[in-house]
Coordinates of C-alpha atoms in Angstrom, one line a residue:
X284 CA 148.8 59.5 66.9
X285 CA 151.9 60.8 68.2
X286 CA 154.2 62.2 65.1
X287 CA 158.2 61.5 65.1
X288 CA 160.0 63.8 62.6
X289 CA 163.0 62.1 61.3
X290 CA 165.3 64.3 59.5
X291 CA 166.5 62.6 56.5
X292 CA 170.2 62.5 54.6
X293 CA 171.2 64.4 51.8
X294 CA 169.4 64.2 48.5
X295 CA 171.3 62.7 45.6
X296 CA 171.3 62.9 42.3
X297 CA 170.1 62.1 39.8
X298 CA 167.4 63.6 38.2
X299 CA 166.6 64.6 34.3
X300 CA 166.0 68.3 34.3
X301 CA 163.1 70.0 32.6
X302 CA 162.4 73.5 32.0
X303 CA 164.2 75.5 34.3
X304 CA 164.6 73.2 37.6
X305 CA 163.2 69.8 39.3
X306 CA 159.5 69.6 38.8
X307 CA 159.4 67.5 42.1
X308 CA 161.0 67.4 45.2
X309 CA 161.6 64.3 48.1
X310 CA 160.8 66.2 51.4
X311 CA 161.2 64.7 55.4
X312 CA 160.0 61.5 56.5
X313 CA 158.1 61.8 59.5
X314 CA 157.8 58.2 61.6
X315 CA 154.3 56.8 62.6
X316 CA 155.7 53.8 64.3
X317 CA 157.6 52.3 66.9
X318 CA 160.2 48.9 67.2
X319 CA 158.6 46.2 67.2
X320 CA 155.1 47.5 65.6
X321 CA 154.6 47.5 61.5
X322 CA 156.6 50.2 60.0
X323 CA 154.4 53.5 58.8
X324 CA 156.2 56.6 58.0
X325 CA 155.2 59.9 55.3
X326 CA 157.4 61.6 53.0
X327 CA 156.4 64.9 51.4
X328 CA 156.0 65.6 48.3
X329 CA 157.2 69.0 47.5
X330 CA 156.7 71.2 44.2
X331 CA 153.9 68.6 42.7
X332 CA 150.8 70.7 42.5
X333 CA 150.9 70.3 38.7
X334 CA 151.3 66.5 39.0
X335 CA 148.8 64.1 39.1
X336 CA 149.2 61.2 41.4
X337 CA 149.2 59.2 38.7
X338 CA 152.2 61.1 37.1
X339 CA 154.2 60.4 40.2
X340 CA 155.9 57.2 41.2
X341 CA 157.5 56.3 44.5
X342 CA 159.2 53.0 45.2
X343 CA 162.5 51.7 46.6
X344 CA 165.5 52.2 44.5
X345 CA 166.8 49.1 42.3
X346 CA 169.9 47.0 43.8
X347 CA 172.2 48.6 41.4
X348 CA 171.7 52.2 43.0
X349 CA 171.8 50.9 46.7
X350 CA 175.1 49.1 45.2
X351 CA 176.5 52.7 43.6
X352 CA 176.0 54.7 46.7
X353 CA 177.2 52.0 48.8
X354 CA 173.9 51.4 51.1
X355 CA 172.9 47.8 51.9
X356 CA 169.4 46.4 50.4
X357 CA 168.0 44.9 53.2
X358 CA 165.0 42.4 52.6
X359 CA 163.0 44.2 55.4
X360 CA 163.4 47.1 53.3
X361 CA 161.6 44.9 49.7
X362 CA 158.7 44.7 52.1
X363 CA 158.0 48.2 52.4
X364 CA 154.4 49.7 50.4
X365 CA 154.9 53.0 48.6
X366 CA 151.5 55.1 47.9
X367 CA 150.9 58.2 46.7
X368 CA 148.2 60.0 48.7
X369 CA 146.7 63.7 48.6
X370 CA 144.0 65.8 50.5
X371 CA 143.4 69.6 51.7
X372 CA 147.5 69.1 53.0
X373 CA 149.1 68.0 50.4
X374 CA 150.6 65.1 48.7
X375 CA 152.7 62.9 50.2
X376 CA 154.1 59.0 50.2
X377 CA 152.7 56.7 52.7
X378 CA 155.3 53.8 53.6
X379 CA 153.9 50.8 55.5
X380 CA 154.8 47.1 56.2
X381 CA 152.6 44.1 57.4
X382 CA 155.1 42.7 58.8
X383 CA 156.9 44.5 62.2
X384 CA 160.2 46.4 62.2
X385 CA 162.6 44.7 64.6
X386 CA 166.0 46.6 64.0
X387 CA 166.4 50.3 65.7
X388 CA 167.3 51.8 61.9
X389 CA 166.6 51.6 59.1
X390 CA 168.9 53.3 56.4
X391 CA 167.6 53.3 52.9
X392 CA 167.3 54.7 49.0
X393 CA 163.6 56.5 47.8
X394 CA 163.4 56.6 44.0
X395 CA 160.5 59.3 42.4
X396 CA 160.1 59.2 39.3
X397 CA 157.7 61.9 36.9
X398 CA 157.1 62.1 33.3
X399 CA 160.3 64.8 33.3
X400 CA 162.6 63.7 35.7
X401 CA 163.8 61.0 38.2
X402 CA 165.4 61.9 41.7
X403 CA 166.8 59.7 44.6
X404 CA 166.5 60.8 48.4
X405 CA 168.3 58.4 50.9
X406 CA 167.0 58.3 54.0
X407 CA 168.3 57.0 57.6
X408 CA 165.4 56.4 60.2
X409 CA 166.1 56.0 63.9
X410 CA 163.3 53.7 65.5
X411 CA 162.4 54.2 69.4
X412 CA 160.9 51.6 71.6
X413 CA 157.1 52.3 72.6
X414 CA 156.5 54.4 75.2
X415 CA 155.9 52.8 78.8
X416 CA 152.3 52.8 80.2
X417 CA 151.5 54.9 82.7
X418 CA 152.0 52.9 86.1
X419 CA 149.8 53.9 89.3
X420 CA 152.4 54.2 92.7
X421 CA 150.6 52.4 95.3
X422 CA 151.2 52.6 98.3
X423 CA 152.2 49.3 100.1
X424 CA 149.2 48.6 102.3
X425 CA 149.3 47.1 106.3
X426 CA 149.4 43.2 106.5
X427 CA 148.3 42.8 110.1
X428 CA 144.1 44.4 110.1
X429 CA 144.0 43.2 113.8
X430 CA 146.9 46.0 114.5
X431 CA 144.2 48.2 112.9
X432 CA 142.5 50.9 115.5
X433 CA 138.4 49.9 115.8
X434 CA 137.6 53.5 114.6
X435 CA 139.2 52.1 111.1
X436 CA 137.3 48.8 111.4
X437 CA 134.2 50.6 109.7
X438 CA 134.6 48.9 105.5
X439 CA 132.6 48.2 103.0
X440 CA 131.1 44.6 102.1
X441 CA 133.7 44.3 99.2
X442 CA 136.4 45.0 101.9
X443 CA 135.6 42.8 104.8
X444 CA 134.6 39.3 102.4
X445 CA 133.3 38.3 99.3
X446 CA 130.1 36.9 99.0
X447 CA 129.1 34.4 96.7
X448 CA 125.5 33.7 94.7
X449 CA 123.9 31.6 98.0
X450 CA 125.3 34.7 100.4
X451 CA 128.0 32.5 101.9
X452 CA 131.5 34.4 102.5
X453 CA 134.5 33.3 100.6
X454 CA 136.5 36.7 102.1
X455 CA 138.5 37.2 104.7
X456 CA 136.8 38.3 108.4
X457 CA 137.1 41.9 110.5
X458 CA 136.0 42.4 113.9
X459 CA 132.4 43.0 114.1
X460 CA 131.9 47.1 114.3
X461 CA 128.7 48.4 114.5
X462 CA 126.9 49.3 110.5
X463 CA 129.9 47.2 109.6
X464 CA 129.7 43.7 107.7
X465 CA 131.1 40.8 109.4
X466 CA 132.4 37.2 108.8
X467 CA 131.1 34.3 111.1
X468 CA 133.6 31.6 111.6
X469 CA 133.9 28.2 113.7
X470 CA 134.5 30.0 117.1
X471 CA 132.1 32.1 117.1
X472 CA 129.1 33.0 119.2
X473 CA 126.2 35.2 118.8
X474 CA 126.9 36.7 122.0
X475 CA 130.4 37.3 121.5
X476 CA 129.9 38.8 117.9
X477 CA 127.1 41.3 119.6
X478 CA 129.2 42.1 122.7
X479 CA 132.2 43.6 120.3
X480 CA 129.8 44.7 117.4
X481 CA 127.0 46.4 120.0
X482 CA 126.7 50.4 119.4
X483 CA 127.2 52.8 122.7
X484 CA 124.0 52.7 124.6
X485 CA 123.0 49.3 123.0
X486 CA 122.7 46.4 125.1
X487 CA 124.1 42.6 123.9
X488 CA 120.4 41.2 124.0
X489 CA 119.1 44.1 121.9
X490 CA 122.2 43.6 119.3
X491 CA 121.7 40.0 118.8
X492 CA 117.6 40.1 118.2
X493 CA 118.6 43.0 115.4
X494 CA 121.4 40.9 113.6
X495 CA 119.0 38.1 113.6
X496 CA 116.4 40.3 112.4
X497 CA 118.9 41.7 109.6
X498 CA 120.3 38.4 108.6
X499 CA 117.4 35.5 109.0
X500 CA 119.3 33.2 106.6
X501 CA 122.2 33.0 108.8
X502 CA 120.0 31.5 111.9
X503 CA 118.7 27.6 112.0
X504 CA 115.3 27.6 112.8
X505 CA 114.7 31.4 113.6
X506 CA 116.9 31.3 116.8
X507 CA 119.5 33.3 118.2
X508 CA 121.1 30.3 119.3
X509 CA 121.2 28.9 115.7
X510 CA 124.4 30.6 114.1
X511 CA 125.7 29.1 111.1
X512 CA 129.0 29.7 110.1
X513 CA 130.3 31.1 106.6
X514 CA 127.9 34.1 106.8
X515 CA 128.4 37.4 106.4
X516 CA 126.4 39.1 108.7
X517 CA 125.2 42.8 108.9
X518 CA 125.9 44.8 112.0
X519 CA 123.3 46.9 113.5
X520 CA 124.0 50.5 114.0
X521 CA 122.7 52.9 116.9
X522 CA 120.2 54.1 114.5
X523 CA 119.1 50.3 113.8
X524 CA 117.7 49.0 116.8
X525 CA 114.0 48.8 117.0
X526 CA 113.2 46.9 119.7
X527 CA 113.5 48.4 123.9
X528 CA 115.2 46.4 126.4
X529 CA 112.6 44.7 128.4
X530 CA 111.1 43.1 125.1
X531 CA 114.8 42.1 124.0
X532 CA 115.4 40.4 127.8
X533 CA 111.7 38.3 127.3
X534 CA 112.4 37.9 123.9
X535 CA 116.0 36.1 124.4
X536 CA 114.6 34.5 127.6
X537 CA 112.1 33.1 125.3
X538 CA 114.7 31.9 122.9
X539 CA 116.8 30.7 125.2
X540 CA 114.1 28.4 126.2
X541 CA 112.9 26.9 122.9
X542 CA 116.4 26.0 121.8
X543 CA 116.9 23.8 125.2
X544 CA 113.4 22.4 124.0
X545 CA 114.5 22.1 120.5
X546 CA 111.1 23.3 118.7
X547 CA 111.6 25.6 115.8
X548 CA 109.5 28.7 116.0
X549 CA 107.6 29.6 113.2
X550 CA 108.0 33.2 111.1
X551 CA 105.2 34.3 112.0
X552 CA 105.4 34.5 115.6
X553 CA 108.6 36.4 115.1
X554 CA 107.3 40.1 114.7
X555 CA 111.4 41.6 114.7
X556 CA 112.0 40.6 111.1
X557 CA 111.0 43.7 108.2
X558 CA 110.0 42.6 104.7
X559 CA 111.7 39.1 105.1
X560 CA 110.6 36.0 105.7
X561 CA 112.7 33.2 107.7
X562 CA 113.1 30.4 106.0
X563 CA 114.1 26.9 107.9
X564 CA 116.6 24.5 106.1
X565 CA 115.2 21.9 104.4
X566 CA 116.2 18.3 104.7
X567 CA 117.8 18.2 101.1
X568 CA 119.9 20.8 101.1
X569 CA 122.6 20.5 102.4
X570 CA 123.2 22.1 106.3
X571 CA 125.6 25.2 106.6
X572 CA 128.1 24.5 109.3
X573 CA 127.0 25.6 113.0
X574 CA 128.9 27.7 114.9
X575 CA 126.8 27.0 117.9
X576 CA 127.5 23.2 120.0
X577 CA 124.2 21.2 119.5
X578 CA 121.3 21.9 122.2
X579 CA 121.4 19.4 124.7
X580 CA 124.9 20.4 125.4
X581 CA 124.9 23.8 124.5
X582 CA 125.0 27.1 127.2
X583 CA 122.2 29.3 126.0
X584 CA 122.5 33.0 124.6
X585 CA 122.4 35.6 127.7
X586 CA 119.0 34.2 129.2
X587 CA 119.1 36.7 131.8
X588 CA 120.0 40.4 132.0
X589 CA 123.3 41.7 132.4
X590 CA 125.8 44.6 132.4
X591 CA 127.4 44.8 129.0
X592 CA 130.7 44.4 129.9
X593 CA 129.9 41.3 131.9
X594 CA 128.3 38.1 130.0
X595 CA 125.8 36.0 131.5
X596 CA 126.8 33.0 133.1
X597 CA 125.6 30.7 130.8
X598 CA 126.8 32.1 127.8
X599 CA 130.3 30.6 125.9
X600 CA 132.9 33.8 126.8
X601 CA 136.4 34.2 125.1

């Protein structure tokens, strides 16, 4: 702990000589404490190697001595603990309260007493407020992430939303970037999330078939066309993609087709998923929120193969 020397008044008298001088001496208090924290200061004791610590007896001075030298007995100051301590150091008086110091001084009268003498040491103790913690300077953060270049787009999963125990998003959404994390919401459509979240050289068809390969949970029934909103959904990266893009045209084709039919395809027949199973929804729990407009109405996910820049004509565009 940090130490606060306090340099203490004069010493007064009086003391009953023996031999040829004092036999004990009051020295410095050094402060332990703070305002507002239990009191705890040291005083030295000088010249006592031949004492015991029995011999030796610290306390407060009576009210008539505060009353002679004209220093005012506080009661703070009646709740103060004199002991006499000693190790490899010295001796010394330890002074502590239980109860905290709330005044910024404290001004007061130190009897010792030995088998040959008595002395009195006043003492006047200046008490600082605790130091401040450290404080971190942060530096105020943009507001606006959509005013946010899409090289910076690239976070973490903490970053873009947090994800509660059934792997539903309670965070905020980012734009879809590619080995990014992203945030479905109402509006959304696969084919809009894997036209802004495709890598270079990575056509829309291919991105959709891995984020449904990456993120099975987040489909009904196994189909592209099956979004659910509330998901967070991984982002395939360049490195990612598995699947060429003749199978990914058939395979969306294929898709496309079974949706406007409305049969569920099982997990087995879908070979694009790696150490995964998916799983459709049961009738008791309760359905996640689709993104996607129900299939007899619905405008099917890119059934046919086009430029990425241009969507297919019977696919939802923004």
């Amino acid at each position: 702990m940090k130490r606060i020397s306090i340099v203490s008044a004069a010493v007064l008298s009086s003391a009953t000589l023996s031999g040829d001088g004092w036999a004990l001496g009051l020295g410095e208090l050094t402060l332990y404490s703070y305002l507002n924290e239990p009191f705890r200061a040291e005083v030295s004791l000088l010249e006592a190697d031949a004492l015991n610590d029995s011999d030796v007896h610290v306390d407060l001075a009576s009210d008539a001595e505060f009353e002679r030298l004209g220093v005012s007995r506080d009661f703070f100051l009646t709740r103060i603990n004199f002991q006499v301590e000693s190790d490899e150091s010295g001796r010394r008086v330890v002074l502590t309260t239980e109860a905290p110091l709330r005044e910024p001084f404290l001004d007061f009268v130190v009897e010792a007493r030995w088998p040959d003498g008595r002395l009195l040491r006043e003492y006047t103790v200046l008490i600082d407020l605790p130091p401040r913690p450290a404080v971190l300077e942060l530096q105020d953060a943009p507001i606006e992430r959509a005013a946010q270049p899409d090289n910076q787009a690239v976070v973490s999963g903490a970053e873009t939303a947090s994800v509660d125990a059934g792997g539903h998003a309670t965070g905020p959404s980012v734009r879809p970037v590619p080995g990014a994390q992203y945030l479905v919401v109402n509006t959304d459509t696969l084919w809009r999330i894997a036209s802004d979240g495709a890598a270079p050289g990575v056509s829309v068809e291919q991105t959709m078939l891995e984020i449904l390969a990456a993120n099975p949970t987040a489909f009904q029934a196994g189909n592209i066309n099956g979004l659910k909103s509330g998901y967070v959904l991984q982002i395939p990266a360049a490195g990612d993609i598995r699947i060429d893009l003749a199978t990914a045209l058939d395979e969306v084709a294929l898709q496309n087709e079974e949706w406007a039919q409305g049969v569920a395809r099982e997990s087995q027949g879908l070979t694009l998923v790696a150490d995964a199973e998916t799983k459709t929804v049961e009738a008791s729990e309760p359905a996640a929120e689709q993104s996607e407009i129900p299939p007899d109405t619905a405008m099917l996910a890119g059934s046919e193969a086009e430029p990425r820049d241009e969507a297919p004509l019977d696919v939802p565009t923004a």
